PDB file of C-alpha atoms in Angstrom:
ATOM      1  CA  MET A  12     -18.937 -12.807  -5.005  1.00 48.00           C
ATOM      2  CA  GLU A  13     -18.916 -12.371  -1.252  1.00 51.00           C
ATOM      3  CA  THR A  14     -16.951  -9.449   0.165  1.00 56.00           C
ATOM      4  CA  LYS A  15     -14.247 -10.563   2.578  1.00 59.00           C
ATOM      5  CA  ASN A  16     -13.025  -8.676   5.629  1.00 55.00           C
ATOM      6  CA  GLN A  17      -9.384  -9.655   6.075  1.00 73.00           C
ATOM      7  CA  ASN A  18      -8.502  -6.828   8.477  1.00 90.00           C
ATOM      8  CA  ILE A  19      -6.148  -5.262   5.967  1.00 96.00           C
ATOM      9  CA  LYS A  20      -4.323  -2.242   7.372  1.00 97.00           C
ATOM     10  CA  LEU A  21      -3.413   0.424   4.829  1.00 98.00           C
ATOM     11  CA  ILE A  22      -0.767   2.849   6.034  1.00 98.00           C
ATOM     12  CA  GLU A  23      -0.663   5.996   3.923  1.00 98.00           C
ATOM     13  CA  CYS A  24       2.813   7.568   3.905  1.00 96.00           C
ATOM     14  CA  PRO A  25       2.788  11.241   2.875  1.00 96.00           C
ATOM     15  CA  ARG A  26       5.916  11.770   4.977  1.00 96.00           C
ATOM     16  CA  ASP A  27       7.793   9.262   2.841  1.00 92.00           C
ATOM     17  CA  ALA A  28       6.409  10.880  -0.293  1.00 91.00           C
ATOM     18  CA  MET A  29       7.495  14.360   0.784  1.00 94.00           C
ATOM     19  CA  GLN A  30      10.830  13.854   2.498  1.00 92.00           C
ATOM     20  CA  GLY A  31      13.064  13.635  -0.569  1.00 85.00           C
ATOM     21  CA  LEU A  32      11.686  16.686  -2.376  1.00 89.00           C
ATOM     22  CA  HIS A  33      14.128  19.551  -2.810  1.00 88.00           C
ATOM     23  CA  ASP A  34      11.585  22.375  -2.733  1.00 93.00           C
ATOM     24  CA  PHE A  35       9.980  22.922   0.654  1.00 96.00           C
ATOM     25  CA  ILE A  36       6.258  22.217   0.764  1.00 96.00           C
ATOM     26  CA  PRO A  37       4.585  25.026   2.735  1.00 97.00           C
ATOM     27  CA  THR A  38       3.380  23.917   6.139  1.00 98.00           C
ATOM     28  CA  ASP A  39      -0.232  24.924   5.508  1.00 97.00           C
ATOM     29  CA  LYS A  40      -0.255  22.858   2.316  1.00 97.00           C
ATOM     30  CA  LYS A  41       1.000  19.816   4.257  1.00 98.00           C
ATOM     31  CA  ILE A  42      -1.666  20.334   6.917  1.00 98.00           C
ATOM     32  CA  ASN A  43      -4.421  20.673   4.317  1.00 98.00           C
ATOM     33  CA  TYR A  44      -3.323  17.473   2.570  1.00 98.00           C
ATOM     34  CA  LEU A  45      -3.073  15.514   5.814  1.00 98.00           C
ATOM     35  CA  ASN A  46      -6.507  16.740   6.880  1.00 98.00           C
ATOM     36  CA  GLN A  47      -7.931  15.291   3.673  1.00 98.00           C
ATOM     37  CA  LEU A  48      -6.100  11.983   4.175  1.00 98.00           C
ATOM     38  CA  LEU A  49      -7.542  11.771   7.681  1.00 98.00           C
ATOM     39  CA  LYS A  50     -11.033  11.626   6.146  1.00 98.00           C
ATOM     40  CA  VAL A  51     -10.321   8.635   3.898  1.00 98.00           C
ATOM     41  CA  GLY A  52     -10.301   5.812   6.440  1.00 98.00           C
ATOM     42  CA  PHE A  53      -6.703   4.622   6.303  1.00 98.00           C
ATOM     43  CA  ASP A  54      -5.652   2.610   9.329  1.00 98.00           C
ATOM     44  CA  THR A  55      -2.641   4.874   9.908  1.00 98.00           C
ATOM     45  CA  ILE A  56      -1.104   8.037   8.447  1.00 98.00           C
ATOM     46  CA  ASP A  57       2.703   8.328   8.450  1.00 98.00           C
ATOM     47  CA  ALA A  58       2.479  12.082   8.838  1.00 98.00           C
ATOM     48  CA  GLY A  59       5.920  13.423   9.758  1.00 98.00           C
ATOM     49  CA  SER A  60       9.282  12.806  11.343  1.00 97.00           C
ATOM     50  CA  PHE A  61      11.321  14.103  14.237  1.00 97.00           C
ATOM     51  CA  VAL A  62      14.777  13.924  12.727  1.00 94.00           C
ATOM     52  CA  SER A  63      17.599  16.378  12.129  1.00 92.00           C
ATOM     53  CA  PRO A  64      16.457  19.206   9.836  1.00 93.00           C
ATOM     54  CA  LYS A  65      19.943  19.125   8.328  1.00 92.00           C
ATOM     55  CA  ALA A  66      19.375  15.519   7.254  1.00 89.00           C
ATOM     56  CA  ILE A  67      15.758  15.889   6.115  1.00 93.00           C
ATOM     57  CA  PRO A  68      14.968  19.623   5.718  1.00 95.00           C
ATOM     58  CA  GLN A  69      11.509  18.899   4.321  1.00 96.00           C
ATOM     59  CA  MET A  70      10.380  17.612   7.717  1.00 97.00           C
ATOM     60  CA  ARG A  71      11.580  20.523   9.820  1.00 97.00           C
ATOM     61  CA  ASP A  72       7.995  21.633  10.468  1.00 98.00           C
ATOM     62  CA  SER A  73       6.653  18.283  11.708  1.00 98.00           C
ATOM     63  CA  ALA A  74       5.955  19.544  15.232  1.00 98.00           C
ATOM     64  CA  GLU A  75       3.821  22.382  13.830  1.00 98.00           C
ATOM     65  CA  VAL A  76       2.077  19.958  11.490  1.00 98.00           C
ATOM     66  CA  PHE A  77       1.177  17.551  14.287  1.00 98.00           C
ATOM     67  CA  ASP A  78       0.002  20.493  16.390  1.00 97.00           C
ATOM     68  CA  SER A  79      -2.327  21.707  13.664  1.00 97.00           C
ATOM     69  CA  ILE A  80      -3.933  18.760  11.870  1.00 98.00           C
ATOM     70  CA  ASN A  81      -7.559  17.836  12.547  1.00 97.00           C
ATOM     71  CA  TRP A  82      -6.996  14.392  14.028  1.00 97.00           C
ATOM     72  CA  GLN A  83      -9.849  14.513  16.532  1.00 96.00           C
ATOM     73  CA  ASP A  84     -12.601  13.406  14.152  1.00 91.00           C
ATOM     74  CA  SER A  85     -10.572  10.743  12.348  1.00 97.00           C
ATOM     75  CA  GLN A  86     -10.363   7.027  13.044  1.00 96.00           C
ATOM     76  CA  SER A  87      -6.904   6.922  11.493  1.00 98.00           C
ATOM     77  CA  LYS A  88      -3.933   6.606  13.824  1.00 98.00           C
ATOM     78  CA  LEU A  89      -0.847   8.777  13.430  1.00 98.00           C
ATOM     79  CA  LEU A  90       2.739   7.632  13.012  1.00 98.00           C
ATOM     80  CA  ALA A  91       5.935   9.673  13.281  1.00 98.00           C
ATOM     81  CA  ILE A  92       9.376   8.543  12.180  1.00 97.00           C
ATOM     82  CA  ILE A  93      12.230   8.977  14.649  1.00 96.00           C
ATOM     83  CA  ALA A  94      15.908   8.065  14.301  1.00 92.00           C
ATOM     84  CA  ASN A  95      17.253   8.489  17.832  1.00 94.00           C
ATOM     85  CA  GLN A  96      16.241   9.045  21.446  1.00 95.00           C
ATOM     86  CA  ARG A  97      16.045  12.813  21.030  1.00 96.00           C
ATOM     87  CA  GLY A  98      13.520  12.449  18.218  1.00 97.00           C
ATOM     88  CA  ALA A  99      11.552   9.918  20.252  1.00 98.00           C
ATOM     89  CA  SER A 100      11.469  12.299  23.212  1.00 97.00           C
ATOM     90  CA  ASP A 101      10.024  15.002  20.959  1.00 97.00           C
ATOM     91  CA  ALA A 102       7.440  12.677  19.406  1.00 98.00           C
ATOM     92  CA  VAL A 103       6.058  11.228  22.645  1.00 98.00           C
ATOM     93  CA  LYS A 104       4.977  14.717  23.726  1.00 97.00           C
ATOM     94  CA  PHE A 105       2.104  14.428  21.249  1.00 98.00           C
ATOM     95  CA  ASP A 106      -0.689  12.371  22.799  1.00 96.00           C
ATOM     96  CA  HIS A 107      -2.325  11.808  19.405  1.00 97.00           C
ATOM     97  CA  ILE A 108       0.735  10.103  17.901  1.00 98.00           C
ATOM     98  CA  SER A 109       0.112   6.361  18.315  1.00 98.00           C
ATOM     99  CA  TYR A 110       3.153   4.922  16.556  1.00 98.00           C
ATOM    100  CA  LEU A 111       6.849   5.732  16.566  1.00 98.00           C
ATOM    101  CA  GLY A 112       8.559   4.387  13.466  1.00 98.00           C
ATOM    102  CA  TYR A 113      12.258   3.549  13.720  1.00 96.00           C
ATOM    103  CA  PRO A 114      14.373   2.676  10.658  1.00 94.00           C
ATOM    104  CA  LEU A 115      16.769  -0.192  11.364  1.00 95.00           C
ATOM    105  CA  SER A 116      18.722  -1.461   8.415  1.00 94.00           C
ATOM    106  CA  LEU A 117      19.733  -5.033   7.689  1.00 94.00           C
ATOM    107  CA  SER A 118      22.588  -3.500   5.705  1.00 93.00           C
ATOM    108  CA  GLU A 119      25.486  -1.971   7.629  1.00 94.00           C
ATOM    109  CA  THR A 120      26.243   0.266   4.663  1.00 93.00           C
ATOM    110  CA  PHE A 121      22.733   1.673   4.564  1.00 91.00           C
ATOM    111  CA  GLN A 122      22.503   2.034   8.355  1.00 91.00           C
ATOM    112  CA  GLN A 123      25.518   4.324   8.215  1.00 90.00           C
ATOM    113  CA  ARG A 124      24.047   6.269   5.300  1.00 87.00           C
ATOM    114  CA  ASN A 125      20.632   6.619   6.858  1.00 80.00           C
ATOM    115  CA  THR A 126      21.430   7.391  10.512  1.00 83.00           C
ATOM    116  CA  LYS A 127      25.223   7.798  10.645  1.00 84.00           C
ATOM    117  CA  ARG A 128      25.582   4.987  13.168  1.00 87.00           C
ATOM    118  CA  SER A 129      26.312   1.286  13.203  1.00 93.00           C
ATOM    119  CA  ILE A 130      23.679  -1.419  13.463  1.00 94.00           C
ATOM    120  CA  ALA A 131      25.030  -2.341  16.903  1.00 95.00           C
ATOM    121  CA  THR A 132      24.666   1.229  18.144  1.00 94.00           C
ATOM    122  CA  ALA A 133      21.230   1.504  16.576  1.00 94.00           C
ATOM    123  CA  LEU A 134      20.066  -1.612  18.428  1.00 96.00           C
ATOM    124  CA  GLU A 135      21.281  -0.158  21.733  1.00 95.00           C
ATOM    125  CA  ASP A 136      19.430   3.074  20.974  1.00 94.00           C
ATOM    126  CA  LEU A 137      16.344   1.140  19.953  1.00 96.00           C
ATOM    127  CA  ALA A 138      16.147  -0.639  23.307  1.00 96.00           C
ATOM    128  CA  GLN A 139      15.991   2.749  25.070  1.00 97.00           C
ATOM    129  CA  ILE A 140      13.420   4.049  22.596  1.00 97.00           C
ATOM    130  CA  GLN A 141      11.243   1.008  23.224  1.00 98.00           C
ATOM    131  CA  GLU A 142      11.299   1.743  26.960  1.00 97.00           C
ATOM    132  CA  LEU A 143      10.323   5.348  26.248  1.00 97.00           C
ATOM    133  CA  SER A 144       7.538   4.218  23.916  1.00 97.00           C
ATOM    134  CA  ILE A 145       6.067   1.860  26.490  1.00 97.00           C
ATOM    135  CA  ALA A 146       6.275   4.516  29.203  1.00 97.00           C
ATOM    136  CA  HIS A 147       4.244   6.901  27.011  1.00 98.00           C
ATOM    137  CA  SER A 148       1.780   4.307  25.669  1.00 97.00           C
ATOM    138  CA  LYS A 149       3.175   4.414  22.141  1.00 98.00           C
ATOM    139  CA  THR A 150       3.637   1.432  19.831  1.00 98.00           C
ATOM    140  CA  LEU A 151       7.066   1.124  18.285  1.00 98.00           C
ATOM    141  CA  VAL A 152       7.140   0.124  14.619  1.00 98.00           C
ATOM    142  CA  VAL A 153      10.560  -1.053  13.475  1.00 98.00           C
ATOM    143  CA  TYR A 154      11.172  -0.707   9.754  1.00 96.00           C
ATOM    144  CA  LEU A 155      13.756  -3.261   8.646  1.00 95.00           C
ATOM    145  CA  SER A 156      15.159  -1.418   5.653  1.00 91.00           C
ATOM    146  CA  MET A 157      16.903  -3.382   2.912  1.00 91.00           C
ATOM    147  CA  GLY A 158      14.523  -6.076   4.121  1.00 91.00           C
ATOM    148  CA  PHE A 159      14.569  -8.015   0.858  1.00 89.00           C
ATOM    149  CA  GLY A 160      18.254  -7.707   0.020  1.00 88.00           C
ATOM    150  CA  ASN A 161      20.643  -4.851  -0.739  1.00 88.00           C
ATOM    151  CA  PRO A 162      22.822  -3.649  -3.605  1.00 86.00           C
ATOM    152  CA  TYR A 163      25.930  -3.192  -1.468  1.00 89.00           C
ATOM    153  CA  GLY A 164      27.054  -6.793  -1.048  1.00 90.00           C
ATOM    154  CA  ASP A 165      26.216  -6.795   2.673  1.00 92.00           C
ATOM    155  CA  PRO A 166      25.072 -10.114   4.218  1.00 90.00           C
ATOM    156  CA  TYR A 167      21.497 -11.202   3.589  1.00 89.00           C
ATOM    157  CA  ASP A 168      19.756 -14.549   4.020  1.00 86.00           C
ATOM    158  CA  ALA A 169      16.877 -16.055   5.997  1.00 81.00           C
ATOM    159  CA  SER A 170      18.884 -16.734   9.151  1.00 86.00           C
ATOM    160  CA  PHE A 171      20.336 -13.204   9.046  1.00 90.00           C
ATOM    161  CA  VAL A 172      16.854 -11.658   8.914  1.00 93.00           C
ATOM    162  CA  GLN A 173      15.570 -13.951  11.650  1.00 93.00           C
ATOM    163  CA  ASP A 174      18.468 -12.945  13.914  1.00 95.00           C
ATOM    164  CA  PHE A 175      17.272  -9.339  13.702  1.00 96.00           C
ATOM    165  CA  VAL A 176      13.654 -10.310  14.347  1.00 97.00           C
ATOM    166  CA  GLU A 177      14.754 -12.385  17.325  1.00 97.00           C
ATOM    167  CA  LYS A 178      16.556  -9.397  18.832  1.00 97.00           C
ATOM    168  CA  LEU A 179      13.481  -7.208  18.319  1.00 98.00           C
ATOM    169  CA  ASP A 180      11.218  -9.876  19.777  1.00 98.00           C
ATOM    170  CA  LYS A 181      13.323  -9.895  22.941  1.00 97.00           C
ATOM    171  CA  MET A 182      12.712  -6.135  23.177  1.00 97.00           C
ATOM    172  CA  ASN A 183       8.963  -6.854  22.944  1.00 97.00           C
ATOM    173  CA  VAL A 184       8.606  -5.048  19.612  1.00 98.00           C
ATOM    174  CA  LYS A 185       5.114  -5.853  18.336  1.00 97.00           C
ATOM    175  CA  VAL A 186       5.176  -4.396  14.800  1.00 98.00           C
ATOM    176  CA  ILE A 187       7.937  -5.011  12.247  1.00 98.00           C
ATOM    177  CA  SER A 188       7.659  -3.744   8.691  1.00 97.00           C
ATOM    178  CA  LEU A 189       9.921  -5.216   6.035  1.00 96.00           C
ATOM    179  CA  SER A 190      11.067  -2.339   3.842  1.00 92.00           C
ATOM    180  CA  ASP A 191      12.218  -2.674   0.269  1.00 87.00           C
ATOM    181  CA  THR A 192      13.846   0.790   0.305  1.00 76.00           C
ATOM    182  CA  ILE A 193      15.105   0.838  -3.307  1.00 75.00           C
ATOM    183  CA  GLY A 194      12.852  -1.604  -5.105  1.00 76.00           C
ATOM    184  CA  VAL A 195      15.054  -4.730  -5.176  1.00 79.00           C
ATOM    185  CA  SER A 196      12.255  -7.068  -4.094  1.00 86.00           C
ATOM    186  CA  ASN A 197      10.441  -9.482  -6.369  1.00 89.00           C
ATOM    187  CA  PRO A 198       7.395 -11.687  -5.705  1.00 92.00           C
ATOM    188  CA  GLU A 199       9.554 -14.719  -4.987  1.00 93.00           C
ATOM    189  CA  ASN A 200      11.654 -13.178  -2.234  1.00 91.00           C
ATOM    190  CA  ILE A 201       8.647 -11.336  -0.790  1.00 93.00           C
ATOM    191  CA  SER A 202       6.819 -14.658  -0.429  1.00 95.00           C
ATOM    192  CA  TRP A 203       9.951 -16.355   0.849  1.00 93.00           C
ATOM    193  CA  ILE A 204      10.664 -13.876   3.647  1.00 94.00           C
ATOM    194  CA  PHE A 205       7.066 -13.557   4.894  1.00 96.00           C
ATOM    195  CA  ASN A 206       6.616 -17.329   4.826  1.00 95.00           C
ATOM    196  CA  GLN A 207       9.763 -17.609   6.934  1.00 93.00           C
ATOM    197  CA  LEU A 208       8.715 -15.043   9.531  1.00 96.00           C
ATOM    198  CA  ILE A 209       4.923 -14.925   9.946  1.00 97.00           C
ATOM    199  CA  PRO A 210       4.374 -18.539  11.078  1.00 96.00           C
ATOM    200  CA  LYS A 211       7.363 -18.428  13.440  1.00 96.00           C
ATOM    201  CA  TYR A 212       6.350 -15.169  15.128  1.00 97.00           C
ATOM    202  CA  PRO A 213       2.527 -15.124  15.196  1.00 96.00           C
ATOM    203  CA  HIS A 214       2.545 -12.579  18.032  1.00 97.00           C
ATOM    204  CA  ILE A 215       4.325  -9.999  15.842  1.00 98.00           C
ATOM    205  CA  GLU A 216       2.474  -7.930  13.250  1.00 98.00           C
ATOM    206  CA  PHE A 217       4.538  -7.929  10.072  1.00 98.00           C
ATOM    207  CA  GLY A 218       4.095  -5.234   7.447  1.00 98.00           C
ATOM    208  CA  ALA A 219       5.247  -4.601   3.907  1.00 97.00           C
ATOM    209  CA  HIS A 220       6.783  -1.232   3.070  1.00 95.00           C
ATOM    210  CA  LEU A 221       7.535  -1.931  -0.565  1.00 91.00           C
ATOM    211  CA  HIS A 222       8.780   0.245  -3.371  1.00 85.00           C
ATOM    212  CA  SER A 223       7.961  -0.633  -6.936  1.00 80.00           C
ATOM    213  CA  ASN A 224       7.615   0.501 -10.485  1.00 79.00           C
ATOM    214  CA  PRO A 225       3.965   0.546 -11.609  1.00 80.00           C
ATOM    215  CA  ALA A 226       4.227  -2.677 -13.626  1.00 84.00           C
ATOM    216  CA  THR A 227       5.013  -4.908 -10.640  1.00 87.00           C
ATOM    217  CA  ILE A 228       2.752  -3.513  -7.918  1.00 90.00           C
ATOM    218  CA  TRP A 229      -0.042  -6.089  -8.080  1.00 94.00           C
ATOM    219  CA  GLU A 230       2.276  -9.084  -8.105  1.00 95.00           C
ATOM    220  CA  LYS A 231       4.222  -7.738  -5.117  1.00 94.00           C
ATOM    221  CA  VAL A 232       1.055  -7.032  -3.140  1.00 96.00           C
ATOM    222  CA  GLU A 233      -0.288 -10.467  -3.990  1.00 97.00           C
ATOM    223  CA  ALA A 234       2.956 -12.143  -2.921  1.00 96.00           C
ATOM    224  CA  ALA A 235       2.840 -10.429   0.475  1.00 97.00           C
ATOM    225  CA  TYR A 236      -0.899 -10.914   0.959  1.00 97.00           C
ATOM    226  CA  THR A 237      -0.964 -14.616   0.074  1.00 97.00           C
ATOM    227  CA  SER A 238       1.983 -15.130   2.449  1.00 97.00           C
ATOM    228  CA  GLY A 239      -0.032 -13.773   5.367  1.00 97.00           C
ATOM    229  CA  CYS A 240       0.920 -10.092   5.444  1.00 97.00           C
ATOM    230  CA  ARG A 241      -1.980  -7.809   6.335  1.00 97.00           C
ATOM    231  CA  ARG A 242      -0.214  -4.460   6.840  1.00 98.00           C
ATOM    232  CA  PHE A 243       0.676  -2.476   3.707  1.00 98.00           C
ATOM    233  CA  ASP A 244       2.373   0.908   3.314  1.00 97.00           C
ATOM    234  CA  GLY A 245       1.814   3.067   0.264  1.00 95.00           C
ATOM    235  CA  ALA A 246       1.612   6.601  -1.043  1.00 94.00           C
ATOM    236  CA  ILE A 247      -0.996   8.145  -3.308  1.00 95.00           C
ATOM    237  CA  LYS A 248       0.340   8.380  -6.876  1.00 91.00           C
ATOM    238  CA  GLY A 249       3.427   6.419  -5.763  1.00 88.00           C
ATOM    239  CA  PHE A 250       5.360   9.535  -4.825  1.00 84.00           C
ATOM    240  CA  GLY A 251       8.470   9.127  -2.718  1.00 69.00           C
ATOM    241  CA  GLY A 252      11.630   7.152  -2.265  1.00 57.00           C
ATOM    242  CA  CYS A 253      14.404   7.178   0.308  1.00 49.00           C
ATOM    243  CA  PRO A 254      16.780  10.108  -0.267  1.00 42.00           C
ATOM    244  CA  MET A 255      19.405   8.534   2.003  1.00 41.00           C
ATOM    245  CA  ALA A 256      19.841   5.536  -0.289  1.00 42.00           C
ATOM    246  CA  LYS A 257      21.678   7.748  -2.789  1.00 44.00           C
ATOM    247  CA  ASP A 258      20.700   5.380  -5.551  1.00 45.00           C
ATOM    248  CA  GLU A 259      18.091   5.757  -8.262  1.00 47.00           C
ATOM    249  CA  LEU A 260      14.895   6.287  -6.329  1.00 51.00           C
ATOM    250  CA  VAL A 261      12.025   3.889  -6.827  1.00 60.00           C
ATOM    251  CA  GLY A 262       8.602   5.211  -5.876  1.00 76.00           C
ATOM    252  CA  ASN A 263       6.417   3.997  -3.051  1.00 86.00           C
ATOM    253  CA  MET A 264       3.714   1.454  -3.745  1.00 91.00           C
ATOM    254  CA  VAL A 265       0.856   3.320  -5.399  1.00 93.00           C
ATOM    255  CA  THR A 266      -1.996   3.345  -2.907  1.00 96.00           C
ATOM    256  CA  GLU A 267      -4.630   3.465  -5.648  1.00 96.00           C
ATOM    257  CA  ASP A 268      -3.189   0.327  -7.247  1.00 94.00           C
ATOM    258  CA  MET A 269      -3.121  -1.546  -3.940  1.00 96.00           C
ATOM    259  CA  VAL A 270      -6.729  -0.527  -3.313  1.00 97.00           C
ATOM    260  CA  ALA A 271      -7.645  -1.751  -6.790  1.00 96.00           C
ATOM    261  CA  TYR A 272      -5.997  -5.114  -6.092  1.00 96.00           C
ATOM    262  CA  PHE A 273      -7.945  -5.615  -2.870  1.00 97.00           C
ATOM    263  CA  ASN A 274     -11.180  -4.403  -4.444  1.00 95.00           C
ATOM    264  CA  LYS A 275     -10.799  -6.870  -7.293  1.00 95.00           C
ATOM    265  CA  ASN A 276     -10.391  -9.641  -4.741  1.00 94.00           C
ATOM    266  CA  ASN A 277     -13.503  -8.460  -2.859  1.00 94.00           C
ATOM    267  CA  ILE A 278     -11.548  -7.566   0.250  1.00 95.00           C
ATOM    268  CA  GLU A 279     -13.268  -4.844   2.240  1.00 92.00           C
ATOM    269  CA  LEU A 280     -11.072  -1.854   3.137  1.00 95.00           C
ATOM    270  CA  GLY A 281     -13.678   0.517   4.556  1.00 95.00           C
ATOM    271  CA  LEU A 282     -12.446   3.596   2.702  1.00 97.00           C
ATOM    272  CA  ASP A 283     -14.535   6.672   1.989  1.00 98.00           C
ATOM    273  CA  GLN A 284     -14.278   6.685  -1.804  1.00 97.00           C
ATOM    274  CA  GLU A 285     -15.269  10.325  -2.201  1.00 98.00           C
ATOM    275  CA  ALA A 286     -12.654  11.472   0.314  1.00 98.00           C
ATOM    276  CA  PHE A 287     -10.103   9.175  -1.343  1.00 98.00           C
ATOM    277  CA  ALA A 288     -10.792  10.704  -4.754  1.00 98.00           C
ATOM    278  CA  LYS A 289     -10.403  14.226  -3.329  1.00 98.00           C
ATOM    279  CA  ALA A 290      -7.098  13.213  -1.723  1.00 98.00           C
ATOM    280  CA  GLN A 291      -5.828  11.993  -5.090  1.00 96.00           C
ATOM    281  CA  GLU A 292      -6.752  15.299  -6.698  1.00 96.00           C
ATOM    282  CA  LEU A 293      -5.099  17.242  -3.897  1.00 96.00           C
ATOM    283  CA  ALA A 294      -1.901  15.200  -4.198  1.00 95.00           C
ATOM    284  CA  LEU A 295      -1.378  16.673  -7.652  1.00 92.00           C
ATOM    285  CA  GLU A 296      -1.288  20.139  -6.066  1.00 93.00           C
ATOM    286  CA  VAL A 297       1.097  19.090  -3.292  1.00 93.00           C
ATOM    287  CA  PHE A 298       3.666  17.126  -5.276  1.00 88.00           C
ATOM    288  CA  PRO A 299       5.504  18.218  -8.412  1.00 76.00           C
ATOM    289  CA  SER A 300       4.600  16.279 -11.550  1.00 65.00           C
TER     290      SER A 300
END
């Protein structure tokens, strides 16, 4: 069967995998792991965050990590999560960071939990961050958390989601990733939301930042892929989950399983398989079992 090149972008998210862990991962161990990931051939590495160390203590060394990793010989781009203008100002100082990732929730309850501010205030902040990103030649990635519904009873329907996308479009945001956050998505609502958005906004790159238990990974990836999504976030071994949700954490999409899905469908990803295998082995040393 012919191999297909569908320009799939795999975003590996060690930052998401690490951020909720109680025990601090030594900085040199983070750097070593990221250096291995940079050899694999992922489109982008979500490598750290510039947020309050009180909120996410695990990420307090992100500046040192970005200073030290061997990014020069890698084709992978780097992404840093920021939650306010101060974090954005810190992140843009690094020339090798290509993307600033900003979490914007569709749920008012979760927005308050995650960033201690309202959605309205977050949107005002986001407009300023977009200006800063453009001024420093960074691409802003907005993560719409609770993107497939929420457990809090907050509003959610197609028109509600489109209202948010419309606001971001007016800010000239070019990349929007729909985030599952706590694993509430199913193949039907994944297909439904991407089929609503992708045809209407062809100039925006939509991504899928899904969480899942192992049994449903392939069907979720297939639902997003067949609906036109070409940008997928994951974490090796499925480590991670949002600590700010304060609900039972559901792991990130297992990168190996997503790779297996695309391989089975003869979709070329361009990964260095030897480096990928070494990264999987190293993950077992970085993360607790």
